[in-house]
Coordinates of C-alpha atoms in Angstrom, one line a residue:
M14 CA 58.9 133.6 95.8
A15 CA 56.6 133.2 98.8
R16 CA 53.5 133.3 96.5
K17 CA 55.1 130.7 94.2
K18 CA 55.4 128.4 97.2
R19 CA 51.7 129.0 97.9
L20 CA 50.8 127.9 94.4
D21 CA 52.8 124.7 94.7
T22 CA 51.1 123.7 97.9
D23 CA 47.7 124.4 96.5
R24 CA 48.4 122.2 93.6
I25 CA 49.6 119.4 95.9
L26 CA 46.4 119.7 98.0
N27 CA 44.3 119.3 94.8
G28 CA 42.9 122.8 95.1
S29 CA 41.9 122.6 98.8
T30 CA 43.6 124.7 101.4
S31 CA 42.0 122.9 104.4
V32 CA 41.9 119.1 104.6
P33 CA 40.4 117.6 107.7
V34 CA 43.0 115.2 109.0
K35 CA 40.5 112.5 110.0
E36 CA 39.2 112.3 106.5
K37 CA 42.6 111.3 105.0
D38 CA 43.8 107.9 106.2
E39 CA 47.4 108.5 105.2
N40 CA 47.6 111.3 107.8
I41 CA 46.4 109.1 110.7
Y42 CA 48.9 107.5 113.2
H43 CA 47.8 103.9 113.9
T44 CA 48.4 104.1 117.6
A45 CA 49.2 101.5 120.2
A46 CA 48.2 102.3 123.8
Y47 CA 50.6 100.5 126.1
I48 CA 49.9 100.1 129.9
R49 CA 51.8 98.1 132.4
L50 CA 51.4 97.3 136.1
S51 CA 54.0 95.4 138.1
M52 CA 53.4 93.5 141.3
E53 CA 55.0 96.2 143.4
D54 CA 52.7 98.9 141.9
S55 CA 49.6 96.9 142.7
G56 CA 47.2 98.6 145.0
K57 CA 48.7 102.1 144.7
V58 CA 46.3 105.0 144.3
N59 CA 48.7 107.4 142.5
G60 CA 47.4 106.7 139.0
Y61 CA 49.4 103.5 138.4
S62 CA 46.3 101.2 138.3
L63 CA 45.5 99.7 135.0
E64 CA 42.1 101.5 134.9
N65 CA 43.7 104.9 135.5
Q66 CA 46.4 104.3 132.9
E67 CA 43.9 103.1 130.3
K68 CA 41.7 106.1 130.8
L69 CA 44.6 108.6 130.6
V70 CA 46.2 107.0 127.5
C71 CA 43.0 106.3 125.6
D72 CA 41.6 109.8 126.3
Y73 CA 44.8 111.3 125.1
I74 CA 44.6 109.3 121.8
K75 CA 40.9 110.1 121.4
H76 CA 41.6 113.9 121.6
C77 CA 44.5 113.8 119.1
Q78 CA 43.1 114.4 115.6
D79 CA 46.1 112.7 113.9
M80 CA 45.8 109.5 116.0
E81 CA 43.5 106.4 115.8
L82 CA 43.7 103.7 118.5
Y83 CA 44.8 100.4 116.9
K84 CA 44.9 98.3 120.0
L85 CA 45.3 98.5 123.8
Y86 CA 48.3 96.3 125.0
V87 CA 48.2 95.4 128.7
D88 CA 51.0 93.7 130.7
N89 CA 49.6 93.1 134.2
G90 CA 52.0 91.9 136.9
F91 CA 55.2 92.3 134.8
S92 CA 58.3 94.1 136.1
G93 CA 59.6 97.1 134.1
T94 CA 63.2 95.8 134.7
K95 CA 62.8 93.3 131.9
F96 CA 61.4 93.7 128.4
E97 CA 60.3 90.1 127.9
R98 CA 56.5 90.8 128.5
P99 CA 53.7 89.1 126.4
A100 CA 51.8 92.3 125.5
F101 CA 55.0 94.3 124.8
D102 CA 56.3 91.5 122.6
E103 CA 53.0 91.4 120.7
M104 CA 53.2 95.2 120.3
M105 CA 56.8 95.0 118.9
Q106 CA 55.7 92.3 116.4
D107 CA 52.8 94.6 115.2
M108 CA 55.3 97.5 115.0
K109 CA 57.7 95.4 112.8
S110 CA 54.8 94.3 110.6
G111 CA 53.8 97.9 110.0
K112 CA 50.4 97.7 111.8
I113 CA 51.3 100.5 114.2
N114 CA 53.4 103.6 113.8
C115 CA 52.8 105.4 117.1
I116 CA 53.0 104.2 120.7
V117 CA 51.6 106.2 123.7
V118 CA 52.3 105.4 127.4
K119 CA 51.5 107.1 130.7
D120 CA 55.1 107.8 131.5
L121 CA 58.5 106.4 130.7
S122 CA 58.5 104.0 133.7
R123 CA 55.7 102.1 132.0
L124 CA 57.9 101.4 129.0
G125 CA 60.6 100.1 131.3
R126 CA 62.9 100.8 134.2
N127 CA 66.1 99.6 132.7
Y128 CA 67.6 102.8 131.4
L129 CA 70.0 101.1 128.9
E130 CA 67.1 99.1 127.3
A131 CA 64.7 102.0 127.4
G132 CA 67.2 104.3 125.8
N133 CA 67.9 101.8 123.1
Y134 CA 64.2 101.7 122.2
L135 CA 63.8 105.5 122.2
E136 CA 67.1 106.2 120.4
Q137 CA 67.5 103.3 118.1
I138 CA 64.6 100.9 117.6
F139 CA 61.6 103.2 117.4
P140 CA 63.4 105.7 115.0
F141 CA 64.5 102.8 112.9
F142 CA 60.9 101.6 112.4
R143 CA 59.8 105.3 112.1
V144 CA 57.5 104.9 115.1
R145 CA 56.4 108.0 117.0
F146 CA 56.7 107.6 120.7
I147 CA 54.7 109.7 123.3
S148 CA 55.1 109.7 127.1
I149 CA 52.2 111.8 128.4
N150 CA 53.3 112.7 131.9
D151 CA 56.9 113.3 130.8
G152 CA 55.7 115.7 128.0
Y153 CA 57.8 113.7 125.5
D154 CA 56.9 113.4 121.9
S155 CA 59.5 112.1 119.4
N156 CA 57.9 114.2 116.7
S157 CA 58.1 117.4 118.7
P158 CA 60.4 120.2 117.3
N159 CA 61.9 120.4 120.8
M160 CA 62.8 116.8 120.9
A161 CA 66.5 117.7 120.9
D162 CA 66.1 119.4 124.2
E163 CA 64.0 116.5 125.6
A164 CA 66.7 114.1 124.6
L165 CA 69.0 115.5 127.2
I166 CA 66.4 114.9 130.0
I167 CA 65.0 111.5 129.0
P168 CA 68.2 109.5 129.8
L169 CA 68.2 111.1 133.3
K170 CA 64.6 110.1 133.8
N171 CA 65.4 106.5 132.7
I172 CA 68.3 106.3 135.1
I173 CA 66.0 107.6 137.9
N174 CA 63.4 104.9 137.0
E175 CA 66.0 102.2 137.1
G176 CA 67.3 103.4 140.4
Y177 CA 63.7 103.3 141.7
A178 CA 63.4 99.7 140.4
R179 CA 66.6 98.7 142.1
D180 CA 65.5 100.2 145.4
I181 CA 62.2 98.3 145.2
S182 CA 64.1 95.1 144.3
V183 CA 66.2 95.4 147.5
K184 CA 63.1 96.1 149.7
V185 CA 61.0 93.3 148.2
T186 CA 63.8 90.8 148.4
T187 CA 64.5 91.7 152.1
A188 CA 60.8 91.4 153.0
V189 CA 60.4 88.1 151.2
E190 CA 63.6 86.7 152.8
A191 CA 62.3 87.7 156.3
K192 CA 59.0 85.9 155.7
K193 CA 60.7 82.8 154.5
K194 CA 62.9 82.7 157.6
Q195 CA 59.8 82.7 159.7
G196 CA 58.5 79.7 157.9
K197 CA 55.9 81.6 155.9
Y198 CA 54.6 79.9 152.8
L199 CA 54.6 82.3 149.8
G200 CA 53.4 80.1 146.9
K201 CA 50.4 81.0 144.8
Y202 CA 48.8 77.6 145.5
P203 CA 49.3 75.5 148.6
P204 CA 51.1 72.1 148.2
F205 CA 48.6 69.3 147.5
G206 CA 47.4 68.0 150.9
Y207 CA 47.3 71.5 152.5
L208 CA 45.1 74.6 152.5
K209 CA 46.0 78.2 153.2
D210 CA 45.0 79.3 156.7
P211 CA 42.0 81.8 156.2
G212 CA 43.4 83.9 159.1
D213 CA 47.0 83.8 157.7
K214 CA 47.5 83.1 154.0
N215 CA 51.2 82.4 154.6
H216 CA 50.4 79.5 157.0
L217 CA 49.4 76.0 155.9
L218 CA 46.7 73.8 157.4
V219 CA 46.1 70.1 156.6
D220 CA 43.4 69.4 154.1
E221 CA 41.9 66.2 155.4
E222 CA 40.6 65.1 152.0
A223 CA 43.7 65.7 150.0
S224 CA 46.1 64.6 152.7
A225 CA 44.5 61.1 152.7
V226 CA 45.6 60.8 149.0
V227 CA 49.1 62.0 149.9
K228 CA 49.4 59.3 152.7
R229 CA 48.1 56.7 150.3
I230 CA 50.7 57.6 147.6
F231 CA 53.5 57.3 150.1
T232 CA 52.2 54.0 151.4
L233 CA 51.8 52.5 147.9
R234 CA 55.3 53.6 147.0
D235 CA 56.7 52.2 150.2
S236 CA 55.1 48.8 149.3
G237 CA 57.1 48.8 146.1
M238 CA 54.5 49.9 143.6
P239 CA 56.2 51.7 140.6
L240 CA 55.5 55.4 140.0
G241 CA 53.7 54.8 136.7
A242 CA 51.5 52.2 138.3
I243 CA 50.5 54.6 141.1
A244 CA 49.6 57.2 138.5
K245 CA 47.5 54.7 136.5
L246 CA 45.7 53.5 139.7
L247 CA 44.7 57.1 140.7
N248 CA 43.6 58.0 137.2
N249 CA 41.5 54.8 136.8
E250 CA 39.8 55.6 140.2
G251 CA 39.1 59.1 139.1
V252 CA 41.2 60.7 141.9
P253 CA 41.7 64.3 140.7
S254 CA 45.3 65.4 140.2
P255 CA 46.6 68.4 142.3
M256 CA 45.7 71.1 139.8
R257 CA 42.4 69.5 138.9
Y258 CA 41.6 69.2 142.6
F259 CA 42.3 72.9 143.2
Y260 CA 40.1 73.9 140.2
L261 CA 37.2 71.7 141.5
K262 CA 37.5 73.3 144.9
G263 CA 37.6 76.8 143.5
I264 CA 41.1 77.5 144.6
S265 CA 42.3 77.8 141.0
K266 CA 40.5 79.4 138.1
E267 CA 42.7 77.9 135.4
E268 CA 40.4 75.8 133.1
K269 CA 43.4 74.0 131.7
A270 CA 43.6 72.2 135.1
L271 CA 40.6 70.0 133.9
R272 CA 43.0 68.4 131.4
S273 CA 45.5 67.6 134.2
Y274 CA 46.2 63.9 135.2
W275 CA 48.5 62.0 137.5
D276 CA 51.8 61.0 136.0
R277 CA 55.1 59.7 137.1
T278 CA 56.6 63.2 137.4
K279 CA 53.9 64.5 139.7
I280 CA 54.1 61.4 141.9
K281 CA 57.9 61.6 142.0
R282 CA 57.9 65.3 143.0
M283 CA 55.4 64.7 145.7
L284 CA 57.4 61.8 147.2
Q285 CA 60.6 63.9 147.3
N286 CA 59.0 67.1 148.8
P287 CA 59.9 67.6 152.5
V288 CA 56.9 69.9 152.9
Y289 CA 55.0 66.8 154.0
L290 CA 57.3 66.6 157.0
G291 CA 56.3 70.1 158.1
T292 CA 59.5 71.5 156.6
L293 CA 59.7 74.6 154.3
V294 CA 62.6 74.7 151.9
Y295 CA 63.7 77.9 150.3
G296 CA 66.7 79.4 148.6
K297 CA 66.8 76.9 145.8
T298 CA 67.5 79.7 143.3
Q299 CA 69.1 83.1 143.6
T300 CA 68.6 86.4 141.7
S301 CA 69.0 90.1 142.4
F302 CA 68.2 92.9 140.0
A303 CA 69.8 95.4 142.3
K304 CA 73.1 93.5 142.3
G305 CA 72.9 92.5 138.7
I306 CA 72.7 88.7 139.6
P307 CA 70.6 86.7 137.0
R308 CA 68.4 83.9 138.2
H309 CA 70.3 80.7 138.7
D310 CA 70.0 77.4 140.7
L311 CA 71.9 76.8 143.9
P312 CA 73.4 73.5 145.0
E313 CA 71.3 71.5 147.4
E314 CA 73.7 72.0 150.3
E315 CA 73.0 75.8 150.1
W316 CA 69.3 75.4 150.4
K317 CA 67.7 76.8 153.6
K318 CA 65.1 74.9 155.7
V319 CA 62.6 75.9 158.3
Y320 CA 61.5 72.9 160.4
N321 CA 58.0 72.5 162.0
A322 CA 56.7 75.4 159.9
H323 CA 53.3 73.7 159.7
P324 CA 51.7 70.3 160.6
A325 CA 53.3 67.3 159.1
I326 CA 51.3 64.7 157.0
I327 CA 54.0 62.1 156.7
N328 CA 56.4 60.9 159.4
Q329 CA 60.1 60.8 159.0
K330 CA 60.4 57.0 158.9
L331 CA 58.0 56.6 156.0
F332 CA 59.5 59.5 154.1
D333 CA 63.1 58.1 154.5
S334 CA 61.9 54.7 153.4
V335 CA 60.3 56.0 150.3
Q336 CA 63.5 57.9 149.4
E337 CA 65.4 54.6 149.2
K338 CA 63.0 53.2 146.6
P339 CA 64.3 55.0 143.5
E340 CA 67.8 53.5 143.8
E341 CA 66.3 50.0 144.4
S342 CA 63.9 50.4 141.4
K343 CA 66.7 51.6 139.2
A344 CA 68.9 48.7 140.1
V345 CA 66.1 46.2 139.4
Y346 CA 65.2 47.9 136.1
Y347 CA 68.8 47.9 134.9
Q348 CA 69.2 44.3 135.8
N349 CA 66.0 43.2 134.0
A350 CA 66.7 45.4 131.0
G351 CA 70.4 44.4 130.9
I352 CA 71.5 48.0 130.7
N353 CA 75.1 48.7 131.3
D354 CA 76.9 52.0 131.9
D355 CA 79.1 51.3 128.9
Y356 CA 76.2 51.9 126.6
Q357 CA 75.2 55.6 126.7
P358 CA 73.5 56.7 123.5
V359 CA 73.1 60.5 123.1
N360 CA 69.6 61.8 123.0
L361 CA 69.9 64.4 120.1
F362 CA 66.2 65.3 120.3
R363 CA 65.6 65.9 124.0
G364 CA 62.7 68.4 124.2
L365 CA 62.4 68.5 120.4
I366 CA 60.4 65.3 119.7
H367 CA 56.7 65.0 120.5
C368 CA 53.8 62.6 120.1
A369 CA 51.6 63.8 117.2
D370 CA 48.4 62.6 118.9
C371 CA 48.6 63.9 122.4
G372 CA 51.5 66.4 122.1
A373 CA 53.5 64.9 125.0
A374 CA 57.2 64.7 124.8
M375 CA 58.8 61.4 123.8
K376 CA 61.5 60.0 125.9
M377 CA 64.4 57.7 124.9
P378 CA 64.7 54.4 126.8
K379 CA 67.8 52.3 126.1
V380 CA 67.9 48.5 126.0
V381 CA 70.8 46.0 126.2
R382 CA 69.9 42.3 125.8
R383 CA 71.6 39.0 125.3
T384 CA 70.2 36.8 122.5
E385 CA 69.9 33.0 122.7
S386 CA 73.3 32.8 121.1
K387 CA 74.7 35.0 123.9
A388 CA 75.3 37.8 121.5
R389 CA 74.8 41.3 122.9
K390 CA 72.1 43.4 121.4
Q391 CA 71.8 47.1 122.3
Y392 CA 69.5 49.8 121.0
A393 CA 67.5 52.9 122.0
F394 CA 64.1 54.1 120.9
Y395 CA 61.6 56.9 121.5
E396 CA 58.2 56.4 123.0
C397 CA 55.3 58.7 124.2
C398 CA 55.8 59.9 127.7
R399 CA 52.1 60.4 128.4
R400 CA 51.3 56.8 127.5
N401 CA 54.2 55.5 129.5
A402 CA 53.9 57.9 132.5
I403 CA 50.2 57.7 133.3
R404 CA 49.3 54.5 131.4
N405 CA 46.9 56.5 129.2
Y406 CA 46.3 53.9 126.5
S407 CA 43.9 56.2 124.7
C408 CA 47.0 57.5 123.0
P409 CA 47.9 55.0 120.3
R410 CA 51.2 53.2 120.8
K411 CA 54.1 54.6 118.7
T412 CA 57.8 54.1 118.8
V413 CA 60.7 55.1 116.5
M414 CA 64.2 53.7 116.7
K415 CA 66.9 56.2 117.6
D416 CA 69.2 55.1 114.7
D417 CA 66.3 55.4 112.2
L418 CA 65.4 58.9 113.5
D419 CA 69.0 60.1 113.5
K420 CA 69.4 59.0 109.9
T421 CA 66.1 60.4 108.7
V422 CA 66.6 63.8 110.3
E423 CA 70.2 64.0 109.1
E424 CA 69.1 63.3 105.5
A425 CA 66.3 65.9 105.8
I426 CA 68.7 68.6 107.1
R427 CA 71.2 67.9 104.3
F428 CA 68.4 68.1 101.7
H429 CA 67.1 71.3 103.3
I430 CA 70.6 72.9 103.1
Q431 CA 71.1 71.7 99.5
S432 CA 67.7 73.0 98.4
F433 CA 68.5 76.4 99.9
L434 CA 71.9 76.5 98.1
D435 CA 70.3 75.3 94.8
A436 CA 67.6 78.1 95.0
E437 CA 70.3 80.7 95.7
A438 CA 72.3 79.4 92.7
V439 CA 69.3 79.5 90.4
I440 CA 68.7 83.2 91.3
Q441 CA 72.4 83.9 90.7
N442 CA 72.4 82.3 87.3
L443 CA 69.1 83.9 86.2
N444 CA 70.4 87.3 87.3
H445 CA 72.8 87.2 84.4
T446 CA 70.0 87.0 81.9
V447 CA 68.8 90.0 79.8
A448 CA 65.4 89.7 81.5
A449 CA 66.9 90.2 84.9
E450 CA 69.1 93.0 83.7
T451 CA 66.0 94.8 82.3
K452 CA 64.1 94.3 85.5
G453 CA 67.1 95.6 87.5
N454 CA 67.2 98.7 85.4
E455 CA 63.5 99.3 85.8
I456 CA 64.0 99.2 89.6
K457 CA 66.9 101.7 89.3
V458 CA 64.6 104.1 87.4
R459 CA 61.9 103.8 90.0
I460 CA 64.4 104.4 92.8
R461 CA 65.6 107.6 91.1
E462 CA 61.9 108.7 90.5
K463 CA 61.1 108.1 94.2
Q464 CA 64.2 109.9 95.4
R465 CA 63.4 113.0 93.2
R466 CA 59.9 113.1 94.6
L467 CA 61.2 112.6 98.1
A468 CA 63.7 115.5 97.7
K469 CA 60.9 117.7 96.4
I470 CA 58.5 116.8 99.3
R471 CA 61.2 117.6 101.8
R472 CA 61.9 121.0 100.1
L473 CA 58.2 121.8 100.2
G474 CA 58.0 120.7 103.8
T475 CA 60.8 123.1 104.7
G476 CA 59.2 126.0 102.7
I477 CA 55.7 125.9 104.1
Y478 CA 56.9 127.3 107.5
E479 CA 58.1 130.5 105.7
D480 CA 54.6 130.8 104.1
Y481 CA 53.0 130.3 107.5
R482 CA 55.3 132.9 109.2
E483 CA 54.5 135.4 106.4
G484 CA 50.8 134.8 106.8
I485 CA 50.3 133.1 103.4
L486 CA 49.1 129.9 105.2
S487 CA 46.8 129.8 108.1
E488 CA 47.7 127.7 111.1
T489 CA 45.3 125.0 110.1
E490 CA 46.6 124.9 106.5
Y491 CA 50.2 124.8 107.8
L492 CA 49.5 121.9 110.2
D493 CA 47.6 120.0 107.5
L494 CA 50.4 120.4 105.0
R495 CA 53.1 119.5 107.4
C496 CA 51.3 116.3 108.4
K497 CA 50.7 115.5 104.7
Y498 CA 54.3 116.1 103.7
A499 CA 55.6 114.1 106.8
N500 CA 53.4 111.1 105.9
E501 CA 54.3 111.2 102.2
S502 CA 58.0 111.5 103.0
E503 CA 57.9 108.5 105.4
A504 CA 55.9 106.4 102.8
L505 CA 58.4 107.4 100.0
Q506 CA 61.4 106.5 102.2
R507 CA 59.9 103.1 102.9
E508 CA 59.3 102.5 99.2
V509 CA 62.9 103.6 98.4
D510 CA 64.3 101.2 101.1
E511 CA 62.2 98.3 99.7
L512 CA 63.3 99.1 96.2
F513 CA 67.0 99.1 97.2
L514 CA 66.5 95.6 98.7
K515 CA 64.7 94.4 95.6
E516 CA 67.6 95.8 93.5
E517 CA 70.0 93.7 95.5
D518 CA 67.8 90.6 94.6
Y519 CA 68.7 91.2 90.9
S520 CA 72.4 91.7 91.5
E521 CA 74.7 89.4 89.5
E522 CA 76.6 88.6 92.7
Y523 CA 73.4 87.9 94.6
Q524 CA 73.8 86.3 98.0
A525 CA 70.9 85.2 100.2
K526 CA 70.6 87.2 103.5
G527 CA 69.1 86.4 106.9
T528 CA 69.7 84.1 109.8
L529 CA 69.0 80.9 107.8
A530 CA 71.5 82.0 105.1
E531 CA 74.2 82.4 107.7
I532 CA 73.7 79.1 109.4
V533 CA 73.4 77.3 106.0
K534 CA 76.8 78.7 104.9
A535 CA 78.3 77.9 108.3
N536 CA 77.0 74.3 108.4
Q537 CA 76.6 73.2 104.8
N538 CA 79.4 70.6 105.1
F539 CA 78.8 69.4 108.7
A540 CA 80.5 66.0 109.3
V541 CA 78.1 64.2 111.6
L542 CA 74.7 64.9 113.2
N543 CA 75.1 66.3 116.7
R544 CA 72.9 68.2 119.2
E545 CA 74.1 71.6 118.0
I546 CA 73.2 70.9 114.4
V547 CA 69.8 69.6 115.5
E548 CA 69.0 72.6 117.7
T549 CA 70.2 75.0 114.9
F550 CA 67.9 73.6 112.2
I551 CA 65.1 71.7 113.9
A552 CA 62.1 73.3 115.7
D553 CA 60.2 70.1 116.3
V554 CA 59.8 66.5 115.3
K555 CA 56.3 65.0 115.5
V556 CA 55.8 61.2 115.5
H557 CA 52.6 59.9 114.0
T558 CA 50.9 56.5 114.6
D559 CA 51.9 55.2 111.2
D560 CA 55.5 55.9 112.0
H561 CA 55.3 59.0 109.8
L562 CA 57.7 61.7 110.9
E563 CA 56.7 65.4 110.6
I564 CA 59.9 67.5 110.7
V565 CA 59.4 71.3 111.5
F566 CA 62.4 73.4 110.5
N567 CA 63.6 76.7 112.1
F568 CA 63.4 79.8 109.9
E569 CA 60.9 78.1 107.5
D570 CA 59.7 81.5 106.4
E571 CA 63.1 82.5 105.1
F572 CA 63.5 79.2 103.3
Q573 CA 60.1 79.5 101.6
H574 CA 60.8 83.1 100.7
L575 CA 64.0 82.0 98.8
I576 CA 62.2 79.1 97.1
K577 CA 59.3 81.4 96.0
M578 CA 61.8 84.0 94.8
S579 CA 63.7 81.5 92.6
E580 CA 60.4 80.2 91.1
A581 CA 59.2 83.8 90.4
R582 CA 62.6 84.6 88.7
K583 CA 62.1 81.5 86.5
G584 CA 58.7 82.9 85.5
E585 CA 60.1 86.3 84.7
V586 CA 62.7 84.8 82.4
Q587 CA 60.1 82.6 80.6

């Protein structure tokens, strides 16, 4: 019997008993090297630096014959307690799209320090996508025959990693709180008008050049000049905005600062900031990983202040005078515009409507007027915030009436829903045809063929160990065959899973699946357009100069997949 197994394996290897792994692409793991460095690890010399991690992980992959580096993913300055990290998210997308099937890290703490989340990835997500996971320092390899023994230790290591993270959280929070109580400034950049003290980066010194701009802004506002007019004046004079100023002075390296201008929001925030009185305010938000408290805003009465923390630029009298201006301006604006509190139109598109030319958000002013006949006329419309806020007239003027926008978007959503349901109905009807039945039977035959081949490969994979133990196969032959069978088995299983999904597409009781299908079924008969419906279906609305509206829907890929599927089904029947 053993000799018969040897003959089977020789046939499968096409007559060769030794196949170099590197020459056969199907035997290669397309590997992701993931490294992470959090702020608290910065500066350590125990191997946690990005350079040391990269060298260790990449050298490991280089010396593994069955691995080929696909990409190095780096998260610098991101905590392991959360899994929302740019490079990690990119790696997960590449994993889901099949670009990688192996992930290598220095140790488990680089994957994450939240033991529940880390355990979920190791025990559920990675196995589901058939991704091999290796933690070098922990000696963990999900493909290892001893993985069952390791599975008992890994959760304990994850718990230890999370405990370490909680301990660091308490220490860092305590140290930061102590510095804030002493009036230390901990921001990345100083407030506009100040510079960081070269001898103490947590102490602020007055920047004579920028502070003159701050004083001028306060004075202009105190004289009654509107916020937008101040922004326009500064932009016309070429006075650099705070971020642009920091970039020009070499304080910031972010090139996007060159596209920064003064606007109403920047002016307003500056006028309301007590830092110009020499006061540091902290404790506006609260969070604690150690205590399980998510980040949230605190009411103003709970904020903490340190007075005389640094030299003041504005005196208290001028600061207080400026704080009274918003209410005065609001009253004047309401009086001139005729706006009353009894007209409160709902902005259904807040944060979801933008200018197609400059990309700025569009705000919704409301107007109440009296006509010559004393009749009351009230309406709301959307206009470009950039044009209005900084008086940047290079952006063409464009407005859209709220009622028109609401009606247009509602019609578009209803049409979108009906198109989805119609496409689903087309597929259901065509699945009752002879052509669809024939196609469905063909898929069933292919599934059975793949399953038979899969069962055979698994039997052969089990049998080659006996051949190796009896000396029929050398160690090299055994490893080559085991790798070949494992890869073919994985490929066959993927094909079978895909065929099962395709078989469902030809079911006479076909039902569309996915997030879009669920929300369409739940909202297909919605009564009136509201914010919830808008957020569910709409990703963005872009307003063009010619009043053309570009509506971007959520889950557009699912919608297009169903439309293409219905068109393809029509072609098959024809």
